[in-house]
mmCIF file of C-alpha atoms in Angstrom:
data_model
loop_
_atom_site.group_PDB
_atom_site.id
_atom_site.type_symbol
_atom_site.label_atom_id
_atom_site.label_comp_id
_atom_site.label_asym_id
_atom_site.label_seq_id
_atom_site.Cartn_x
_atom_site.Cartn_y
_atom_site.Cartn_z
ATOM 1 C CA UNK A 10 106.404 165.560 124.032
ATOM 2 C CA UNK A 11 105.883 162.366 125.818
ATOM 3 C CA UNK A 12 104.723 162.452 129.524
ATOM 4 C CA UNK A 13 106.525 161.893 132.592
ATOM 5 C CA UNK A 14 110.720 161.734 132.301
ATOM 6 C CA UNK A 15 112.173 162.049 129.239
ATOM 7 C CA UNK A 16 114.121 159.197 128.022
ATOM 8 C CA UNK A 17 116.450 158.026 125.368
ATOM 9 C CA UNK A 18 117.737 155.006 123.318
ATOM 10 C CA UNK A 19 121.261 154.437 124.255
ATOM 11 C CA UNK A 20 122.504 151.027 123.154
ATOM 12 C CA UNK A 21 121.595 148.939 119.973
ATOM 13 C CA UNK A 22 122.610 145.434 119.193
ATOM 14 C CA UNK A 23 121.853 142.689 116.802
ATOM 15 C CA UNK A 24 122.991 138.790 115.724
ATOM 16 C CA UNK A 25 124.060 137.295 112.625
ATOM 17 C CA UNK A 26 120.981 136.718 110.068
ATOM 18 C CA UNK A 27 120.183 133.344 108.652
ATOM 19 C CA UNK A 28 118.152 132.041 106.232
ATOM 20 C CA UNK A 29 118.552 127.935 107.369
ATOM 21 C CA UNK A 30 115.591 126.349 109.297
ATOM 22 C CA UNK A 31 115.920 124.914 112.237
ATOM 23 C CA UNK A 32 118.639 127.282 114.250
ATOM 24 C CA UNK A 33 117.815 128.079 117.927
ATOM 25 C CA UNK A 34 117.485 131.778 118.374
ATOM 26 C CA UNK A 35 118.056 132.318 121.953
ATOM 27 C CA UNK A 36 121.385 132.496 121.508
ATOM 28 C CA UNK A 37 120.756 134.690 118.703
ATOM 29 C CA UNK A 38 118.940 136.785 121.132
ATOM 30 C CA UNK A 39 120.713 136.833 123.890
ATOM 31 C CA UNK A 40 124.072 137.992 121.984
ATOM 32 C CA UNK A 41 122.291 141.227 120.545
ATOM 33 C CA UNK A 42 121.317 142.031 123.891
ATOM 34 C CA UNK A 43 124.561 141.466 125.308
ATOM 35 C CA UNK A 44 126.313 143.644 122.320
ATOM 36 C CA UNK A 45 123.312 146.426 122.777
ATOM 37 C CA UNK A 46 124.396 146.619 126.862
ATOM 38 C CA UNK A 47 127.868 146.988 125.601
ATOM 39 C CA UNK A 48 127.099 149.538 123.116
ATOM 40 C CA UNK A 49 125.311 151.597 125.624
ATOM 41 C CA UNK A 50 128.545 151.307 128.023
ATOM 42 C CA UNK A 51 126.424 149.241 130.812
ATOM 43 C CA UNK A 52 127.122 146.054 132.428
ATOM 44 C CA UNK A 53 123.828 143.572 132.439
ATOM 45 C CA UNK A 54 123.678 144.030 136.008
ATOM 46 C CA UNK A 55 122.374 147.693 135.456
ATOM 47 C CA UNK A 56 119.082 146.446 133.520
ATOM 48 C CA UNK A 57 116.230 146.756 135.518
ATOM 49 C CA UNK A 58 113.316 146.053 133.123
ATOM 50 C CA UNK A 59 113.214 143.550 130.043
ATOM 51 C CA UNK A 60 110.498 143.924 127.236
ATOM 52 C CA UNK A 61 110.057 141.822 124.299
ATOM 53 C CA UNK A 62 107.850 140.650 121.445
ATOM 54 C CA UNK A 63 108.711 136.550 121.409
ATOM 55 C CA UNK A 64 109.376 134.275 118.234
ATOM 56 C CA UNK A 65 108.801 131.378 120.241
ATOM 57 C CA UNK A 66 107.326 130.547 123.683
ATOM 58 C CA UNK A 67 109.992 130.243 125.600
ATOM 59 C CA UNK A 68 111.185 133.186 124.409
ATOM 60 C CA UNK A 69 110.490 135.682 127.269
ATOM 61 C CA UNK A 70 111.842 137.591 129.633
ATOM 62 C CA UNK A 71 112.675 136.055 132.241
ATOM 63 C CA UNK A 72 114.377 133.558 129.670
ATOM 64 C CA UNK A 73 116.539 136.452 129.351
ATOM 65 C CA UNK A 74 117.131 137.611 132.439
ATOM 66 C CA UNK A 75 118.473 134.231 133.320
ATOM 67 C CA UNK A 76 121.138 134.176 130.260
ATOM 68 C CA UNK A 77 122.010 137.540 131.761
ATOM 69 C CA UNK A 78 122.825 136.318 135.216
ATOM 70 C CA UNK A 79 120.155 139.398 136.430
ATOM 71 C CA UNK A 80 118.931 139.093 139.965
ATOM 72 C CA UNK A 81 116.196 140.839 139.518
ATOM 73 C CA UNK A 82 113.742 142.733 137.236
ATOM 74 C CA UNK A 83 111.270 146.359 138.258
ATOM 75 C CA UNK A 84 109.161 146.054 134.952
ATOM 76 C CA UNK A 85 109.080 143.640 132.204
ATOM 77 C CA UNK A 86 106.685 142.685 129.496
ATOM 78 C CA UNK A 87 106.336 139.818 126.961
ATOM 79 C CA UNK A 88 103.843 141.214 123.935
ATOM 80 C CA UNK A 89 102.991 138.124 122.445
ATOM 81 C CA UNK A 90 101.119 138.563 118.953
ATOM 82 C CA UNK A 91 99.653 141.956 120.668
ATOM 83 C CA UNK A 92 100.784 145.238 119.511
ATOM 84 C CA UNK A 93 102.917 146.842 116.711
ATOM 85 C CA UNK A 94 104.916 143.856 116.164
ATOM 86 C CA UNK A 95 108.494 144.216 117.281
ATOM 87 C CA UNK A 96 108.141 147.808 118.020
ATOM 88 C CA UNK A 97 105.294 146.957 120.609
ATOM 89 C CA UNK A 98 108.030 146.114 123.254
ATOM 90 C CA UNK A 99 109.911 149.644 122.589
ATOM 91 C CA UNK A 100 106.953 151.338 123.345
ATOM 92 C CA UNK A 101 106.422 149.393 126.571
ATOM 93 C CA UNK A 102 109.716 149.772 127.666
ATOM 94 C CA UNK A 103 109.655 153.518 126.885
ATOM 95 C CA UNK A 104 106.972 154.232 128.841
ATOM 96 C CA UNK A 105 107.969 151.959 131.884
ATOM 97 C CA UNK A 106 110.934 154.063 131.903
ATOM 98 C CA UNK A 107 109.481 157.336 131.314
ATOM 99 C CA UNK A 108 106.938 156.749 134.355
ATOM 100 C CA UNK A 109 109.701 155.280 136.253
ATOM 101 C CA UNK A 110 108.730 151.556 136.926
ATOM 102 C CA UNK A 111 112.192 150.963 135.470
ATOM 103 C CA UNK A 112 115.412 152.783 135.233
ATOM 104 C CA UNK A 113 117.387 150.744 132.444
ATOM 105 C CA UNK A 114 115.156 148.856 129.651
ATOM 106 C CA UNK A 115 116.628 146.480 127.728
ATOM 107 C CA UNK A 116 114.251 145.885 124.555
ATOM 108 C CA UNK A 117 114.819 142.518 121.972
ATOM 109 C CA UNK A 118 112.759 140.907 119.401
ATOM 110 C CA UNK A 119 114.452 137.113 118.215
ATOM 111 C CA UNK A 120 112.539 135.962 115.304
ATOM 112 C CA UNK A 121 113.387 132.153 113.381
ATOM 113 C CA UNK A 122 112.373 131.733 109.742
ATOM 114 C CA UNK A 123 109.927 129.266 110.746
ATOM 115 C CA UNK A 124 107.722 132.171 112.852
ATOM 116 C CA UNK A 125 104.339 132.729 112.102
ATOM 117 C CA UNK A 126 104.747 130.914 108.287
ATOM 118 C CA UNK A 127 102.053 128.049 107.802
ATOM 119 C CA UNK A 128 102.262 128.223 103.936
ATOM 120 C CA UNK A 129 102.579 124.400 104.015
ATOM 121 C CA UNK A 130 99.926 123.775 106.130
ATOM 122 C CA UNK A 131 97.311 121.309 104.449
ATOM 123 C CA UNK A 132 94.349 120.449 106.960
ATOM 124 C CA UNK A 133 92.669 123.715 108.512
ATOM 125 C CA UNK A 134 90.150 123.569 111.847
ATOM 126 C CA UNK A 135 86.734 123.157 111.472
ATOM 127 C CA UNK A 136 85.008 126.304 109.975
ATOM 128 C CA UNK A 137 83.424 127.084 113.218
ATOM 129 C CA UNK A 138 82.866 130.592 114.305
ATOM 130 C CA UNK A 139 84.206 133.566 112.619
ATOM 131 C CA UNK A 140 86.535 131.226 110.556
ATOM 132 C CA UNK A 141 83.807 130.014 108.636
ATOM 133 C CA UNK A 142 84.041 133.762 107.336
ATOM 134 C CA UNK A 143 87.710 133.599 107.138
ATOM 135 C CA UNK A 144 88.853 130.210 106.010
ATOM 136 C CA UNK A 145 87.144 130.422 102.324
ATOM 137 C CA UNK A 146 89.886 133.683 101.829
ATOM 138 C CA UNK A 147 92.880 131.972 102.920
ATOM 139 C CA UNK A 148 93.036 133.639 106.247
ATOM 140 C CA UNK A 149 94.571 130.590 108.577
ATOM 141 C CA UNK A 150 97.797 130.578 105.413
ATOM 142 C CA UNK A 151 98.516 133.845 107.237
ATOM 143 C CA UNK A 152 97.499 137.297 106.713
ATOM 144 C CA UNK A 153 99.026 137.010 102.286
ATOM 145 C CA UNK A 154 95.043 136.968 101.076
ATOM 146 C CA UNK A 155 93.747 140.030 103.442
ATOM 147 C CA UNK A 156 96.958 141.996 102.488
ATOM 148 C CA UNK A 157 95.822 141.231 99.017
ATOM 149 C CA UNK A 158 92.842 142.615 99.242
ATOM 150 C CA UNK A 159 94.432 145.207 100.506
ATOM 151 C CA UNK A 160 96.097 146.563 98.187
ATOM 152 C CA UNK A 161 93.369 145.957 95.915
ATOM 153 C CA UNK A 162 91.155 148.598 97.753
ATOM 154 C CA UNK A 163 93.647 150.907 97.324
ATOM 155 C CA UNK A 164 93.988 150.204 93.674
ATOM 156 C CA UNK A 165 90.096 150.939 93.959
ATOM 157 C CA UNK A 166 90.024 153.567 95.697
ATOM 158 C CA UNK A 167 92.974 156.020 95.332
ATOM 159 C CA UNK A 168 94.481 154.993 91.949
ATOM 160 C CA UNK A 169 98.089 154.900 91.166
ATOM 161 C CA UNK A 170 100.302 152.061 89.470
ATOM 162 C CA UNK A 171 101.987 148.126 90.073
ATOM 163 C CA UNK A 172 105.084 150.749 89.518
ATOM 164 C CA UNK A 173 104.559 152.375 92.924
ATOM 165 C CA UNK A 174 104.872 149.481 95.161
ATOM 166 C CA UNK A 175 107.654 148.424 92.589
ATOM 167 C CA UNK A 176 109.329 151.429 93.329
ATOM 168 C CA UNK A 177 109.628 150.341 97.616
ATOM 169 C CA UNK A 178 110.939 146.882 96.407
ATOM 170 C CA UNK A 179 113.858 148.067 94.496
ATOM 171 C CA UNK A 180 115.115 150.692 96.682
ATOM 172 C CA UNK A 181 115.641 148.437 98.928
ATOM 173 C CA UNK A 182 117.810 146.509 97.974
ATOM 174 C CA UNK A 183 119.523 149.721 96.498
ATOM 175 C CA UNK A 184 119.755 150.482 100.281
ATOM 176 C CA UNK A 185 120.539 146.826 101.596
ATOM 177 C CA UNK A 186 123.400 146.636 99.122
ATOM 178 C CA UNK A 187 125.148 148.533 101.293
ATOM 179 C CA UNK A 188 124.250 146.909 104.473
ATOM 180 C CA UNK A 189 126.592 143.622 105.379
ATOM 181 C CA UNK A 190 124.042 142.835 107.424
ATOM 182 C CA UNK A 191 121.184 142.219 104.931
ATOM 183 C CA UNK A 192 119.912 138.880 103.799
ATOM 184 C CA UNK A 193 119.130 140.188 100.297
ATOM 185 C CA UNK A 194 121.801 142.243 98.254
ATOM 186 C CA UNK A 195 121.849 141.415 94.998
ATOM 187 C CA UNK A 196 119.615 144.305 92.723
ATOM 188 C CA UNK A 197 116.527 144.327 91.249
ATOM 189 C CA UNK A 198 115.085 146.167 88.567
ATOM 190 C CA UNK A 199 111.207 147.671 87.973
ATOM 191 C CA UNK A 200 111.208 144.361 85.232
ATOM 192 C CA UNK A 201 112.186 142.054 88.165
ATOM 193 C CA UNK A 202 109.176 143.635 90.372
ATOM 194 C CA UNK A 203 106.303 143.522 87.834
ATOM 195 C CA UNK A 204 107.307 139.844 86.603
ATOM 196 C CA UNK A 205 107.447 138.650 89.998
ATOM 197 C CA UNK A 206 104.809 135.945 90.506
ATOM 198 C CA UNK A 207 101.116 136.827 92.492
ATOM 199 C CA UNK A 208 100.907 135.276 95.521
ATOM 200 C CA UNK A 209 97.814 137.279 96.062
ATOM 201 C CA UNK A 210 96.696 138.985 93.464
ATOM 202 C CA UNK A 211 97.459 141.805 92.989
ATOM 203 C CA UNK A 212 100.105 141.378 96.126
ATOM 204 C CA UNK A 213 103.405 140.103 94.496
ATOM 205 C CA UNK A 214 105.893 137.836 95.646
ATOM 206 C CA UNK A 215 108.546 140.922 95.773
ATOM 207 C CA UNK A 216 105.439 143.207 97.913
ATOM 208 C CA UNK A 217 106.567 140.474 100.739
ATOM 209 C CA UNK A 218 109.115 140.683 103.297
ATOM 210 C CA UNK A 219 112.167 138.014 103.648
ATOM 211 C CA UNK A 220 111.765 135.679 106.514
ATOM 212 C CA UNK A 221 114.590 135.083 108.370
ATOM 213 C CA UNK A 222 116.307 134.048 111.899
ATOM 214 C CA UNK A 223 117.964 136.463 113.884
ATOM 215 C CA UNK A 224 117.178 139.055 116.656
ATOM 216 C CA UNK A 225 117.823 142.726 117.450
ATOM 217 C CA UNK A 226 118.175 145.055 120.646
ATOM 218 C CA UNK A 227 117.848 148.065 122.504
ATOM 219 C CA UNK A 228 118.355 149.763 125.546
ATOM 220 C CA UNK A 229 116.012 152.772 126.707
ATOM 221 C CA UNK A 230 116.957 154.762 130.213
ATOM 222 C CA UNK A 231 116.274 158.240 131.258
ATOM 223 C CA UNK A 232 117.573 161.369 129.096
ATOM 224 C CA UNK A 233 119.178 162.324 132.286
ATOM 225 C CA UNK A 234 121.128 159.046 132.564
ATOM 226 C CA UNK A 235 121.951 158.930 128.593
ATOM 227 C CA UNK A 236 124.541 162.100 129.142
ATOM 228 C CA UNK A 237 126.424 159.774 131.273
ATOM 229 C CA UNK A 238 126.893 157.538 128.631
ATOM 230 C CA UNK A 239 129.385 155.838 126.155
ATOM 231 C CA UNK A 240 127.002 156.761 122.969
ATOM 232 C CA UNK A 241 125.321 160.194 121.737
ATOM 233 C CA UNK A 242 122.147 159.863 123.229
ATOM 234 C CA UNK A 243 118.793 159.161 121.202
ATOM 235 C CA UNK A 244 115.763 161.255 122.196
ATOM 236 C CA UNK A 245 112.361 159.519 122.328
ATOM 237 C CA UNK A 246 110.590 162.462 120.998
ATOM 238 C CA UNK A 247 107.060 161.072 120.984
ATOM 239 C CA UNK A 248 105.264 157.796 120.916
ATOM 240 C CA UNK A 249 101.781 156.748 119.809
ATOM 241 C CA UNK A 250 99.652 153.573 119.134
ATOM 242 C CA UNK A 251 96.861 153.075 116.575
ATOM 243 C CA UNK A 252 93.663 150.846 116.463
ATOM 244 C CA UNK A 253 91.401 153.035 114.219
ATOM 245 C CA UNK A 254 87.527 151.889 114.136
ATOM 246 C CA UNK A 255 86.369 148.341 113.675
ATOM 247 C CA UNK A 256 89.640 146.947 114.884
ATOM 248 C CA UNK A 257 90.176 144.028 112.916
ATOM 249 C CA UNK A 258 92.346 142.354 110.211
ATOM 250 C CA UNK A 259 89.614 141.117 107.830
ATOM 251 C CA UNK A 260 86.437 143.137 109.558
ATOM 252 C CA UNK A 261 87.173 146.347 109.467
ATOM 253 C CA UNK A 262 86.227 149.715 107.780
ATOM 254 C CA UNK A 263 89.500 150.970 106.733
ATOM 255 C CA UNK A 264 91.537 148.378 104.872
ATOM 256 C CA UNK A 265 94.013 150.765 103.104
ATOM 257 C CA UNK A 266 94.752 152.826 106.180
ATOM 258 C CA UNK A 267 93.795 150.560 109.514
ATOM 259 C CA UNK A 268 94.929 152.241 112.661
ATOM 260 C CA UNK A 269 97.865 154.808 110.897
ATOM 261 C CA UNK A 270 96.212 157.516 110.637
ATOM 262 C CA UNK A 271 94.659 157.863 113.928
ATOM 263 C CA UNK A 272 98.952 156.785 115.587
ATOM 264 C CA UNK A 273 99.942 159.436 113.022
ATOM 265 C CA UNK A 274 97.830 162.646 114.018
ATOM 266 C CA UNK A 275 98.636 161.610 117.866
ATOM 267 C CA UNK A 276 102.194 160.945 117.587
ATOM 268 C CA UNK A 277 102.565 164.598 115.797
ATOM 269 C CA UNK A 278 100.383 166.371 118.585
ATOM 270 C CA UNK A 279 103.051 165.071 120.987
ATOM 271 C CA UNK A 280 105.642 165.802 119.334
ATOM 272 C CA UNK A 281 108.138 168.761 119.466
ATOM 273 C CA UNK A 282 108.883 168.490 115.500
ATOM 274 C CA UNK A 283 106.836 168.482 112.170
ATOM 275 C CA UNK A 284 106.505 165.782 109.287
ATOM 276 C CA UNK A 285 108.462 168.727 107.462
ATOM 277 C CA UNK A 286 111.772 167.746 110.295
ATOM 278 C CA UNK A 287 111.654 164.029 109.575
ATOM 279 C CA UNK A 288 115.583 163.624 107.270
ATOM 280 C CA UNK A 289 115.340 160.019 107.334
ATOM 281 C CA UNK A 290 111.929 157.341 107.602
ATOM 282 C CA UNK A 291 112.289 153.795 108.370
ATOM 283 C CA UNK A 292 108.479 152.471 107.845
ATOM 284 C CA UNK A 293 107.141 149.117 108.024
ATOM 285 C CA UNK A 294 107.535 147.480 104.194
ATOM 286 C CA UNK A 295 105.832 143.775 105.500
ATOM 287 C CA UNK A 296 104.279 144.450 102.640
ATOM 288 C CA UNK A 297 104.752 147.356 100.216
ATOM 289 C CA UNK A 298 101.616 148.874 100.860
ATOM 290 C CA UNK A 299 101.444 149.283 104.206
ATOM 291 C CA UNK A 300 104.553 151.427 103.325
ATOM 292 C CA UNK A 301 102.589 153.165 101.170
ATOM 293 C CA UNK A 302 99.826 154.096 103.738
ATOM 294 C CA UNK A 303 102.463 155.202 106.786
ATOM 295 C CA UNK A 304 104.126 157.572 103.831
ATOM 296 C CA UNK A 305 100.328 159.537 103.617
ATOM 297 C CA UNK A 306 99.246 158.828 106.946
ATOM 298 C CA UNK A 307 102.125 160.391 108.365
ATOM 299 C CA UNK A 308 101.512 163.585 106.101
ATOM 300 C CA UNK A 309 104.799 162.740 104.451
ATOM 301 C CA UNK A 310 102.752 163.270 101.199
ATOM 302 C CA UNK A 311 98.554 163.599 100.613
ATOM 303 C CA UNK A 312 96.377 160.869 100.961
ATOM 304 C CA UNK A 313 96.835 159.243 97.046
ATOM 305 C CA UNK A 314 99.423 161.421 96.158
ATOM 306 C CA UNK A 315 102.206 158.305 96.764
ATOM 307 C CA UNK A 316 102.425 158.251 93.246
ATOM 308 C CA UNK A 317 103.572 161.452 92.478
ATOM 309 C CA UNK A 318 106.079 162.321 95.518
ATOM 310 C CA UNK A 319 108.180 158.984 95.250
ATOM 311 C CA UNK A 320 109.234 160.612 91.563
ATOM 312 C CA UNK A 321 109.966 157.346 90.467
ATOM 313 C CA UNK A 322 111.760 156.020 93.452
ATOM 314 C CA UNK A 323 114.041 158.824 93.339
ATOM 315 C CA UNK A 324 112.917 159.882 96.675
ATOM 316 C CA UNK A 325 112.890 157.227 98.923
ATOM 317 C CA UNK A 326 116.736 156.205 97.991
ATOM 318 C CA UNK A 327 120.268 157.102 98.630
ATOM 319 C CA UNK A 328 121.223 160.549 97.943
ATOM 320 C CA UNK A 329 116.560 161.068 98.002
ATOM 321 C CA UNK A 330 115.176 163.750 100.098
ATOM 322 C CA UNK A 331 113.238 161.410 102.020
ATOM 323 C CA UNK A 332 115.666 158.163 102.754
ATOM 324 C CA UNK A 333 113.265 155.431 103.641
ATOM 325 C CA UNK A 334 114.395 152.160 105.266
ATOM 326 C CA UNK A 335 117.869 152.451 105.348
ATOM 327 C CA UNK A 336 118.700 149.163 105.717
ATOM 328 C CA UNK A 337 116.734 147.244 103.364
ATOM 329 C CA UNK A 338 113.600 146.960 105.335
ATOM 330 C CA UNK A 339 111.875 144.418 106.233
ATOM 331 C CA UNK A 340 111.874 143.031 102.300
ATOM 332 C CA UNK A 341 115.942 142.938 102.098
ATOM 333 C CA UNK A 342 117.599 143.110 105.204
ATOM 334 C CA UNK A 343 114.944 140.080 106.376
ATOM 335 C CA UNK A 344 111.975 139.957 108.450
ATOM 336 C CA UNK A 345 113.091 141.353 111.952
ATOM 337 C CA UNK A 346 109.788 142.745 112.504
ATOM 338 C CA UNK A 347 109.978 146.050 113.919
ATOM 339 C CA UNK A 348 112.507 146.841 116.123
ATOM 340 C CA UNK A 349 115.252 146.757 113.415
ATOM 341 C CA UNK A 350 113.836 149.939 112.417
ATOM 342 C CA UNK A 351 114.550 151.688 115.825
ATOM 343 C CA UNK A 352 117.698 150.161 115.809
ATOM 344 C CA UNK A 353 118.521 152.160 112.143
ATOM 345 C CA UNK A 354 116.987 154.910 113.192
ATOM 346 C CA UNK A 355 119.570 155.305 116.050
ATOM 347 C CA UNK A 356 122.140 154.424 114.220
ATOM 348 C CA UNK A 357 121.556 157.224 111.609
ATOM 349 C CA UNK A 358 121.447 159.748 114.111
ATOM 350 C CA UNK A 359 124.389 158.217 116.034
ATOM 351 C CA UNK A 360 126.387 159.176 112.452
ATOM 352 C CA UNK A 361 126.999 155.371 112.558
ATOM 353 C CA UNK A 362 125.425 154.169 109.447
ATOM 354 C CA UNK A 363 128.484 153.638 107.635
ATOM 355 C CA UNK A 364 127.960 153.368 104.094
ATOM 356 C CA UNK A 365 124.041 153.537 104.161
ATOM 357 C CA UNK A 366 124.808 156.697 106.359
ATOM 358 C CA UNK A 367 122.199 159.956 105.812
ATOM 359 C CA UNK A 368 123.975 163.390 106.018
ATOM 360 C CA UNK A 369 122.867 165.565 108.733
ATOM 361 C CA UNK A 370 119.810 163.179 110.205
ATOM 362 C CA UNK A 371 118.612 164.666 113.298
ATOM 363 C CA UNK A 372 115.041 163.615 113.362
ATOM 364 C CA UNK A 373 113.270 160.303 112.286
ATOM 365 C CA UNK A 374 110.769 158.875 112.473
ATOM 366 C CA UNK A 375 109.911 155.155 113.027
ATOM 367 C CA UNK A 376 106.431 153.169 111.756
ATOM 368 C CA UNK A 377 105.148 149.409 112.730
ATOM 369 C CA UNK A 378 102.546 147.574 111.550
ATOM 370 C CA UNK A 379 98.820 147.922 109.758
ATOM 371 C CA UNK A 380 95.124 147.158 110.707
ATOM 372 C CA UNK A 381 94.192 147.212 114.518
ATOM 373 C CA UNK A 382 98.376 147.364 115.525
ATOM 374 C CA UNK A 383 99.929 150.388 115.019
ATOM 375 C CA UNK A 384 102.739 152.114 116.537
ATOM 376 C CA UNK A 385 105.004 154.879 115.862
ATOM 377 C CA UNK A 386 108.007 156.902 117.325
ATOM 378 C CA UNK A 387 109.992 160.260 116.623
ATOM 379 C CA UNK A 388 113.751 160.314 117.592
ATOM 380 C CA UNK A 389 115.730 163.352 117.800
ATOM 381 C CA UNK A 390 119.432 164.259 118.366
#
């Protein structure tokens, strides 16, 4: 179990999604937040603490406390590119409340389509410094090449098939079909997946998430407080972060597995259940393989043996014995980075998941980024 006071997830709220360019996502942003304090049965007054991974730089939050009319905040945080993406603000708030810095978190990540895409750039920097390294792979056009070479290596070195990163792809939008929410519903088959264009070979256009513009939210307070509250509390069972050796994106010495396994073994140590527990996963799909690696790192399977336990997709899908990303994931639902996936995982032990709903879910767990950011988290009921 996690140190200090034990603490729950009591609120979740999100915006509309949209695909257009150009839309200002502070309102986006500051609506989930509002419908997440609502959810949790709070007035905005009663947040004390405001963490947040920002789309854009005036994104932060103290941008937010002033759309909320607070007065005045114990704790806050702004992540910036740092961390396990969206999820890196969770964790902060989690443990601000647990060691009591703050009493009510309130958690968002806003995201616009336009974030952190320079595939039409044309004229790069100088190859000065470590980009001289970089810049002949792609590297400033984003992180596509090194997740290329990614899954490459673990073509290389563990084996398996195009048809088990196919097999993430489809499912979701098997699962995002039934999400209103999702940017992506229409189905795809294994054909779609393996005819899908290289934007990286091997990485395929359908390994890639969906950017979009919209944002999401939580709120985090005390267990003790959560009784009180309109919702069924969410446990924070245990937390952990991940750098693994070498951290680095392109200069490291685990490219298939980065920091997971090292967040994995911690965030079981602390925790008061078992990888056997988990009824429902939501785990980063950025790209299919990091997917992949939580699956094994997490023990959900062996190391390599991906392959074999997704039983061609069967597993990871509605009605599978391990229901992975709920919503769509990051490659259906759209590209809200993280925090989304708490925001399932909540709702699926709420009993709130409507259609997409898991029978029975009591324990999941939750998985954020690759390389030198990792982060993960087990709810309970």
């Amino acid at each position: 179990m996690s140190a200090g006071r034990a603490t729950a997830i009591v609120g979740v709220g999100y915006s509309p999604i949209y695909r257009e360019k150009g839309i200002d996502s502070r309102p986006l942003a500051s609506q989930a937040a509002k419908d997440a304090i609502a959810d949790a049965g709070l007035t905005a007054t009663e947040i004390d603490g405001i963490f947040e991974y920002p789309g854009l730089p005036n994104e932060i939050s103290i941008t937010m406390q002033r759309m909320l009319g607070i007065k005045n905040l114990a704790s806050f945080g702004d992540y910036a590119s740092s961390g396990p993406s969206g999820m890196a603000a969770a964790l902060g708030a989690h443990m601000a409340v647990a060691s009591g810095a703050c009493d009510v978190a309130l958690v968002y990540r806003s995201i616009s389509r336009e974030w952190g895409q320079q595939s039409g750039q044309v004229h790069f920097p100088p190859a000065e410094g470590p980009s001289q390294y970089q810049l002949p792979y792609g590297v400033a056009g984003a992180v596509i090449p090194v997740m290329g070479m990614k899954k490459q290596r673990r073509f290389a070195e563990l084996g398996g098939s195009e048809e088990d990163y196919g097999h993430i792809s489809v499912n979701a939008r098997k699962w995002s079909a039934l999400n209103e929410r999702a940017a992506l519903r229409d189905p795809i088959t294994m054909d779609d997946y393996l005819s899908s264009r290289f934007v990286a070979e091997p990485l395929r256009l359908l390994d890639c998430d969906y950017p979009i513009t919209g944002a999401c939210a939580i709120i985090i307070t005390t267990a003790e407080r959560a009784a009180g509250l309109k919702q069924k509390p969410v446990l924070i069972d245990s937390t952990s972060l991940g750098t693994g050796s070498r951290p680095d994106w392109t200069f490291t010495d685990d490219f298939i597995f980065g920091g997971t396994r090292e967040a994995s073994d911690l965030l079981w140590k602390r925790s008061s259940v078992t990888p056997a527990d988990v009824d429902v996963a939501q785990l980063y799909d950025g790209f299919t393989h990091i997917a992949i690696s939580w699956v094994e790192a997490l023990g959900l399977c062996g190391i390599g043996e991906f392959g074999d336990w997704v039983d061609g997709g069967k597993t990871i899908g509605p009605g599978g014995s391990m229901p992975m990303n709920t919503t769509g994931g990051q490659l259906a639902e759209g590209r809200m980075h993280g925090l989304s996936f708490v925001a399932e995982a909540v709702l699926q032990l709420r009993g709130q998941a409507g259609a997409r709903q898991v029978p029975d879910a009591n324990v999941s767990v939750v998985a954020n980024a690759h390389g030198p950011q990792c982060g993960a988290m087990v709810l309970t009921t």
